Each structure stands twice: as C-alpha cells, then as structure tokens.
Short mmCIF file of C-alpha atoms and ligand atoms in Angstrom, two decimals:
data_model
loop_
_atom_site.label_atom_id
_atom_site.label_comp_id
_atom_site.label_asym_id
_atom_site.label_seq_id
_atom_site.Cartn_x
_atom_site.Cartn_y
_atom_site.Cartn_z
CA UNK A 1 143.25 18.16 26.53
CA UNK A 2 142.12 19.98 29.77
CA UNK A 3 143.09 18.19 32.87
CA UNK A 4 140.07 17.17 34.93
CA UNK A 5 138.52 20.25 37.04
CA UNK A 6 139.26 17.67 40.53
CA UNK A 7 142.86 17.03 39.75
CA UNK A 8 145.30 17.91 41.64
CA UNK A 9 148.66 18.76 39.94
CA UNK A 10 152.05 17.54 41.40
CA UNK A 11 153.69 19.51 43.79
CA UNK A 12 155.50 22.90 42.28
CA UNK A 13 158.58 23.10 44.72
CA UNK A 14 159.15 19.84 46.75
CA UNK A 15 161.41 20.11 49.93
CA UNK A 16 165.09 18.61 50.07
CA UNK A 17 165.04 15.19 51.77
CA UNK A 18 166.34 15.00 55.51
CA UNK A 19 167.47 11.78 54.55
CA UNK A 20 170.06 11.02 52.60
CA UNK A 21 169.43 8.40 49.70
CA UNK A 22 172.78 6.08 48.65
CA UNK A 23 174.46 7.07 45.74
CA UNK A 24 173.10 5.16 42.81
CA UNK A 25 169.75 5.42 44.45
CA UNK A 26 166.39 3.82 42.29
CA UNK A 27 163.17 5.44 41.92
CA UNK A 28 161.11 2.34 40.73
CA UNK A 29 157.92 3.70 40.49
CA UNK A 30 157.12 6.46 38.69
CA UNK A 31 155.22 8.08 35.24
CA UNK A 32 155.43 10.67 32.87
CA UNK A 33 152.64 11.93 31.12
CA UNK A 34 152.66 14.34 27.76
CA UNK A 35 153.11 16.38 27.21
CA UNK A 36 149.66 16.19 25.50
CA UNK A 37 150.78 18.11 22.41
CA UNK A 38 153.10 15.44 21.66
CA UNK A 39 151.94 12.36 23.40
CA UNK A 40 148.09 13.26 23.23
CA UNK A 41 146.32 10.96 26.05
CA UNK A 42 143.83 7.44 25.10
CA UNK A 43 140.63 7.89 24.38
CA UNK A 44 139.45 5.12 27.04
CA UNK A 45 141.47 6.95 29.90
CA UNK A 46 139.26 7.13 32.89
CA UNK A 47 140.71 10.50 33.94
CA UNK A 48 142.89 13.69 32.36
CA UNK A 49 146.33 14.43 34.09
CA UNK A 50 148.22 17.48 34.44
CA UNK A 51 151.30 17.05 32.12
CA UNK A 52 153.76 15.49 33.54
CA UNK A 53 157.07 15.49 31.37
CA UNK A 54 160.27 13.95 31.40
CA UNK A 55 162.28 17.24 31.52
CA UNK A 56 160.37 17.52 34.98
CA UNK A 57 160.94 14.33 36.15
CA UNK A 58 164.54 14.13 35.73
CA UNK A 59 164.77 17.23 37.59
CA UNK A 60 162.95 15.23 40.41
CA UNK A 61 164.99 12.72 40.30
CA UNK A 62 168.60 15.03 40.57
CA UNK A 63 166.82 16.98 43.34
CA UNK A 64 166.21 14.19 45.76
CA UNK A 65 169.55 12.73 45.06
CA UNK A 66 168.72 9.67 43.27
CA UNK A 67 170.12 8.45 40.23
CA UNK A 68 167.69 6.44 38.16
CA UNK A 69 164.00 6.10 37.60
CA UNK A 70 161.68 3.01 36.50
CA UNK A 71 158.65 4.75 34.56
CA UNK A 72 155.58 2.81 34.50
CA UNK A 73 153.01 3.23 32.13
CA UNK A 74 149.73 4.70 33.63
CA UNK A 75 146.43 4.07 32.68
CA UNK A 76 145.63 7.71 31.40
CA UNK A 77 148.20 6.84 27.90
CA UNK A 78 146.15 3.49 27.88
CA UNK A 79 148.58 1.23 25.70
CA UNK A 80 150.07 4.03 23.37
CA UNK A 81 153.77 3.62 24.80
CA UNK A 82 154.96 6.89 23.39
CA UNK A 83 155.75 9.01 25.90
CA UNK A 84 157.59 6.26 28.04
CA UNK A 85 159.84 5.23 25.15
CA UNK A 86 160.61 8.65 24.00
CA UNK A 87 161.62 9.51 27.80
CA UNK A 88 163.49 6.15 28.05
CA UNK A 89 165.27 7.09 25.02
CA UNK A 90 166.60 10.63 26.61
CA UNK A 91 167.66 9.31 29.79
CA UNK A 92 171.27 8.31 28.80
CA UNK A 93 170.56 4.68 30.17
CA UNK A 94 169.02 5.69 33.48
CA UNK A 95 165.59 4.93 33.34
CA UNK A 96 163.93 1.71 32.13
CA UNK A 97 160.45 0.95 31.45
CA UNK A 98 157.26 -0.89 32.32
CA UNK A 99 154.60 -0.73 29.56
CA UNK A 100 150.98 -1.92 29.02
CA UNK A 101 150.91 -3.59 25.38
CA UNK A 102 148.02 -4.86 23.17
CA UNK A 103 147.77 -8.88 22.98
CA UNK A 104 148.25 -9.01 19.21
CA UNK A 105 151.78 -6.81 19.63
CA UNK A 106 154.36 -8.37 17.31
CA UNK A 107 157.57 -9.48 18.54
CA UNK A 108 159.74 -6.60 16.19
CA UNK A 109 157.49 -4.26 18.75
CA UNK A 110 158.34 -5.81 21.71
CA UNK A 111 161.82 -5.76 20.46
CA UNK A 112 162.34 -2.18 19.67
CA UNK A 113 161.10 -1.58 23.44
CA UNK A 114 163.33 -3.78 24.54
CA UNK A 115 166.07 -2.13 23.13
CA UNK A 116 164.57 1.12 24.52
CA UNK A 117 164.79 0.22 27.90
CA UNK A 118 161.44 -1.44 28.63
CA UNK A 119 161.53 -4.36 31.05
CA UNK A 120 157.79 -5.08 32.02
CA UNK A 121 154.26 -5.55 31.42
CA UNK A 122 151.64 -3.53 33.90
CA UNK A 123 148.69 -5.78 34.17
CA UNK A 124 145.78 -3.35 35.77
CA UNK A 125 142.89 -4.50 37.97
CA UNK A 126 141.93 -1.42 39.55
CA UNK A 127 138.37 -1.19 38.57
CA UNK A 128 138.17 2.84 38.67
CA UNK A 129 141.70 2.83 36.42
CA UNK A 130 140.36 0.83 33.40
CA UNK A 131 137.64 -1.67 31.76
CA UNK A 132 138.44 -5.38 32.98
CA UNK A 133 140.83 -7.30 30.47
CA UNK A 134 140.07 -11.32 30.35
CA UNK A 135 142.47 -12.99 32.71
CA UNK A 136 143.53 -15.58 29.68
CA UNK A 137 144.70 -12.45 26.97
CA UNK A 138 147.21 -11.61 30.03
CA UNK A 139 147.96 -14.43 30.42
CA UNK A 140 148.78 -14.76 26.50
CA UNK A 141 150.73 -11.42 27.11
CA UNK A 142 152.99 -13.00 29.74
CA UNK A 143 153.80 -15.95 27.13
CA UNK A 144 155.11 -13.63 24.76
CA UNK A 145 157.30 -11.58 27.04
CA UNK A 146 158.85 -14.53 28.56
CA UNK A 147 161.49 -14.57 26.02
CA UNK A 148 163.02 -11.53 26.39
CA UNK A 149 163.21 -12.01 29.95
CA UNK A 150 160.67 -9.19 30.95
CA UNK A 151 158.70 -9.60 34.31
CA UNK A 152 155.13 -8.46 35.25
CA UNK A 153 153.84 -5.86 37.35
CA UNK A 154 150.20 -6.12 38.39
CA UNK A 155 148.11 -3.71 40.34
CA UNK A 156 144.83 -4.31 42.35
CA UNK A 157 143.21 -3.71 45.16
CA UNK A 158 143.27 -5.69 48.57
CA UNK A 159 139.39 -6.23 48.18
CA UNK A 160 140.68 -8.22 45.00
CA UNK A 161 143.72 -10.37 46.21
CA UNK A 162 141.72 -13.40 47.19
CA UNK A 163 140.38 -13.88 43.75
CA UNK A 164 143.38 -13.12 42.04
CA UNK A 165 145.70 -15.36 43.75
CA UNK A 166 145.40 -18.51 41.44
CA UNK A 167 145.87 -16.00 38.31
CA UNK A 168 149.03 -14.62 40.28
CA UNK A 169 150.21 -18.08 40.68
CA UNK A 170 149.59 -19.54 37.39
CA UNK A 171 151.65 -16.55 35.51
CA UNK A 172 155.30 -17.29 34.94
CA UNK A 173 158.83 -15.62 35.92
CA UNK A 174 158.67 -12.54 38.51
CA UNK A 175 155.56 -10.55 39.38
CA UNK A 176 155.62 -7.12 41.40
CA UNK A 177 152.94 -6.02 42.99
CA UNK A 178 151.92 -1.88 43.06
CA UNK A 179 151.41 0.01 46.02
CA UNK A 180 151.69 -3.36 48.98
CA UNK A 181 148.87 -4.90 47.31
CA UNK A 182 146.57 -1.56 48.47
CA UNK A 183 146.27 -2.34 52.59
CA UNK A 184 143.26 -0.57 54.45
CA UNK A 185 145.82 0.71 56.94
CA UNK A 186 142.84 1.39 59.20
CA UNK A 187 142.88 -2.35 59.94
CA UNK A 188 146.47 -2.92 60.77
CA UNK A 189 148.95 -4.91 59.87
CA UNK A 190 147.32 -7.88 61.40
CA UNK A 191 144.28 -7.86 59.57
CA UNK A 192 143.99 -10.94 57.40
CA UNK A 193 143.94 -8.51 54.48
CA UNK A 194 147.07 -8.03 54.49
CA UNK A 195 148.01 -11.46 56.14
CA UNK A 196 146.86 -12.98 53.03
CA UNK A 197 149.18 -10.96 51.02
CA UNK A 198 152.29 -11.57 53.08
CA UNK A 199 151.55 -15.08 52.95
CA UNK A 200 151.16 -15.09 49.28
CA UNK A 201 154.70 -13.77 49.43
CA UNK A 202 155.95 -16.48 51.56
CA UNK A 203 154.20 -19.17 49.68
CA UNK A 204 155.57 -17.72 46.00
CA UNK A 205 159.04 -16.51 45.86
CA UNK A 206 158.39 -14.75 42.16
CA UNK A 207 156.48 -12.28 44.04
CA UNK A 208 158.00 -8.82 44.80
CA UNK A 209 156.44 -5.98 46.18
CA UNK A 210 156.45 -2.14 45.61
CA UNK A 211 156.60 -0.54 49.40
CA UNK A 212 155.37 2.73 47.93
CA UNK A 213 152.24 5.10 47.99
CA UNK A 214 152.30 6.06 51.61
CA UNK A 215 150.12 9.61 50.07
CA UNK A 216 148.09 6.89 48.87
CA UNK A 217 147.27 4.89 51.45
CA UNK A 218 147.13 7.16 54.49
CA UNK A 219 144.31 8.44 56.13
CA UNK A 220 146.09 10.57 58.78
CA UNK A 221 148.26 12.35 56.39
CA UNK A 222 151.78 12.98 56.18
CA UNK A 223 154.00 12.40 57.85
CA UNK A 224 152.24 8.88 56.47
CA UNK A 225 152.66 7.40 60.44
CA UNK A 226 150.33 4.98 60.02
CA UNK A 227 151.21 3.34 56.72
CA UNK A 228 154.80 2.96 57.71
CA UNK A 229 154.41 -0.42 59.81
CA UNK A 230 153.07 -2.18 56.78
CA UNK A 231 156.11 -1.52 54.90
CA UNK A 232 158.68 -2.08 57.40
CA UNK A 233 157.01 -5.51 57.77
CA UNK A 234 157.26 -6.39 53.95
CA UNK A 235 161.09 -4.94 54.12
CA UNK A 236 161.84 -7.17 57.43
CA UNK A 237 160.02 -10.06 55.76
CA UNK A 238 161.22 -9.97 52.12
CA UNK A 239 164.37 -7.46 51.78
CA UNK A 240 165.75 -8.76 48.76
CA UNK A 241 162.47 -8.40 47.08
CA UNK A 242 161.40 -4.92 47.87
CA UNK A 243 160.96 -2.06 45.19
CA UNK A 244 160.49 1.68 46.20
CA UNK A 245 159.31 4.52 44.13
CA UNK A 246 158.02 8.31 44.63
CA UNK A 247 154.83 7.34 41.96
CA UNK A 248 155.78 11.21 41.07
CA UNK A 249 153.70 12.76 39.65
CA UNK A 250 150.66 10.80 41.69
CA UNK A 251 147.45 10.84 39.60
CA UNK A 252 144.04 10.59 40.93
CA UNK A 253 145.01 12.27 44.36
CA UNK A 254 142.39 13.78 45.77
CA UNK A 255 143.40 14.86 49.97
CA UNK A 256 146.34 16.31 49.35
CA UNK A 257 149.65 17.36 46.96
CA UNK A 258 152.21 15.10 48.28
CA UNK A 259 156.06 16.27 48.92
CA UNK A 260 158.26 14.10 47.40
CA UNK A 261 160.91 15.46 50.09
CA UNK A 262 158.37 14.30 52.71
CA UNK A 263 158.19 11.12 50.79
CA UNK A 264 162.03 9.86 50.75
CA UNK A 265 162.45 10.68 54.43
CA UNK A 266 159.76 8.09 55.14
CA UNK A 267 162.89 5.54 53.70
CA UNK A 268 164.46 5.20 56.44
CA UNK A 269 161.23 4.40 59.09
CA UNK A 270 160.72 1.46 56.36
CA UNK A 271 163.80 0.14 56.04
CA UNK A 272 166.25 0.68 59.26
CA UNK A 273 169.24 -0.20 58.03
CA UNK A 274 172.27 0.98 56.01
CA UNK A 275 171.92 -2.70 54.11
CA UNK A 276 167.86 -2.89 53.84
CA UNK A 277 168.14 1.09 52.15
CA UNK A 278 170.91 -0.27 49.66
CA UNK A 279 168.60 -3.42 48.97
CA UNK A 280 165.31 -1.52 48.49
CA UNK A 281 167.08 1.42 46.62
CA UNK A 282 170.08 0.07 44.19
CA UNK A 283 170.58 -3.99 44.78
CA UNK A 284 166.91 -4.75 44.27
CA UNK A 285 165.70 -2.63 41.46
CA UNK A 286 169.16 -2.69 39.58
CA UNK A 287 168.64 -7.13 39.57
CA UNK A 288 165.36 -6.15 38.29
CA UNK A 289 165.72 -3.79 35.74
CA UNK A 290 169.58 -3.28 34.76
CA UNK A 291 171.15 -6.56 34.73
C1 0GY B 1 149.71 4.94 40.25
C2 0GY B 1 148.37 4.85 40.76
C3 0GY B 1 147.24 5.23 40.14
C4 0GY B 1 147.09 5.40 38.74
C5 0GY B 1 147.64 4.60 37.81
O1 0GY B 1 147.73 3.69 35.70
C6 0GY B 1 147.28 4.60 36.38
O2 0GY B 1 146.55 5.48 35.95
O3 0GY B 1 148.53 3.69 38.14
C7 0GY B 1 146.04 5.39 40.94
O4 0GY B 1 145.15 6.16 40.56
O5 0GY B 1 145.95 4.75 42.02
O6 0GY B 1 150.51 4.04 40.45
O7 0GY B 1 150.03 5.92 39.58
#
C-alpha cells in the first residue's frame, strides 16, 4: 500500500516545545495508522497515509512532555478498529480510544473495546473524508453506546453546522466537536460562522469542543497567528469543556509539514492561564476519557 504521490509525511525531527506542558499533560487528538503490513488500510479510504505507528507516536508523546494520548480513528482504516485497539492495548493504560463502528456491531464487540480502552464513537461528515452515512443509523449507533457510557465525537465542516444542528441536538450524552467546528479564519471570529457555533455551545451544554488543528486551519502559516483568537475565545467561553490534541500525524496536509514543537507552544496563546492549561490539558480530557 503506497502512500498517495501528494502526501505529505509527518514531520521526521520535531523541535522541543518552548512551553512547558503540566505534568500529566493529554494529547486528545491524535491517530495511528499501520503499519500497513499489519493493519492493511479500508478499501473505501479516500486517501493512502504514510504509516504512522504507535512505537512513533509514543515517542511523540515522551518528547513533548505529555503523558497520555486519545487516538481517534481516521477515516483511511474506515471501521476496521485494529490498529487503535492493538495500540490501546500497548500503552500501559495511557491512551484511550475513539472508534468508528458498523451499526450492526454486537454488544460482546463493543465490550471487548471497552475493556481496551475505547471511549467514543467518531461520527464523520466531511464530505472529501468518506461517503455520507444516513443521519438515523448514527443515530442507532449512539443508542447502543449509551450504555457503556461512551460519548460521541463528530466532525464537519462550518459550511455544514447549520444543517446539522437539530441532528447534534437530538443525539444523547456528550458530543465533541473536531477541529472548532472547521472556522474560515479569514472571516474572523465575528463572523456568524462561527457565532453560530459558539452559540450552539451556549445553548447545549453536552457540547465540547476540540481547540486543535491550527496547521489546519491557517492560511498564514505557522506560527498559526491568525487561528489563535478563535480558540482563546472557545477556552474563555467554555474552559471546562475544551479538548486539545497535536492530530499527529496530520493526514491530508497539503501547505506544509507541521512541527508538533511549534504546535504545543501555541498552548499557551489559547489558554492564558496556569488553571485554563490544566483544564484543557489533564482536568478536561481525564473527566472525559479516564474516569
Ligand atoms: C484529522 C483530520 C482529517 C482526517 C481525518 O478521519 C480522517 O481521515 O480525520 C482531515 O483530513 O481533515 O482529524 O485527522
């Protein structure tokens, strides 16, 4: 399996953080594909990674000083959970999981990734990431999780919120949203774009937000300047439900290979105090995914 000719592999020596992240520290958005001898990708995947392994993603994790990770199941391993259990399992407790599951999955499956550390269902809008699933079989997935307490994560595009919000408030228990919902940054923070979203957070308190993907979402580049006020303004606004992860090791990127040193020191332009750092880094994500 060949990684696509446009793809753009993850970064081979990232820089040490300026910033310092709290000990305990949670990196609650990130993947691991492959390796594709083992864990061969779907057949439906819209696009072939570079292999992305645990072995290398632990060392991530140790070299920017954090302490756990939260691997979410990417598109590219469609619904084959494999490689995200079998990294789960390795991790001596420290990672947990977010998978994408089938609507017929029985409940001894669900179990046995319960026990392996999985904690959510990824429910995936993004048109260019995979083929539209019928909002009612998700919404037949999100009865059967609710017993074991698992919570959704959902990722779309900003174009898409409007449409989506009745879905969004119909499903039950905690949703997080990828990426801040996907802002245009080019139309600021006042945009009713992203209004909409923040009041969508301030009319459902289930909904928590991922202030990640700055590589993502820029235009100007790093230092990611111009994506930083929308994040501060969902960590002001909603500290105790804010997620933050590196999305190491960032498919689909196409400007330019993000440093995840570069990324982590962007922490502390988001979130500007001691407290909102241990929020968006240990309190939040541990409530979330280790109590
Ligand atoms: C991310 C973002 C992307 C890809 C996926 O499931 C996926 O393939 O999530 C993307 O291309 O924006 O969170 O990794």
């Amino acid at each position: 399996m060949v990684m696509d000719p446009d793809y753009l592999p993850f970064h081979p020596n990232p820089s040490k953080p300026t910033f310092k992240v709290p000990a305990g520290a949670v990196d609650a958005h990130c993947h691991v594909f492959g390796p594709a001898d083992r864990f061969p990708y779907a057949p439906e995947r819209k696009y072939t990674p570079c292999d992305a392994p645990k072995e290398k993603l632990f060392a991530l994790r140790d070299h920017l000083g954090f302490s756990r990770n939260v691997i979410v199941q990417a598109s590219c391993h469609g619904k084959d959970n494999r490689a995200l259990v079998d990294a789960l399992l390795s991790s001596n407790d420290m990672a947990r999981g977010v998978a994408i599951v089938n609507p017929d999955i029985s409940e001894a499956e669900l179990k046995d990734m319960d026990k392996a550390g999985v904690r959510a269902v990824r429910f995936n809008f993004v048109k260019r990431l995979v083929d539209a699933t019928p909002k009612d079989v998700f919404l037949g997935v999100a009865e059967k999780i609710k017993k074991l307490g698992w919570h959704i994560v959902v990722y779309f595009e900003a174009q898409d919120l409007e449409e989506l919000i009745p879905f969004l408030n119909q499903l039950p228990g905690i949703i997080v949203v990828d990426h801040m919902g996907r802002p245009d940054v080019t139309k600021g923070v006042d945009h009713e774009d992203f209004q909409r979203f923040i009041q969508l957070m301030e009319d459902n308190p289930n909904i928590w937000v991922k202030v990640s993907c700055p590589e993502r979402l820029t235009v100007q580049g790093p230092t990611y300047d111009d994506v930083v006020p929308f994040a501060r303004t969902l960590v002001e606004k909603f500290q105790d439900r804010v997620l933050w992860g590196t999305d190491w090791p960032h498919p689909n990127m196409k400007s330019h290979t993000p440093d995840e040193g570069v990324l982590v020191d962007v922490i502390p332009k988001i979130a500007t105090s001691a407290a909102a750092q241990k929020a968006l880094l240990i309190d939040n994500p541990m409530k979330l995914y280790w109590d």
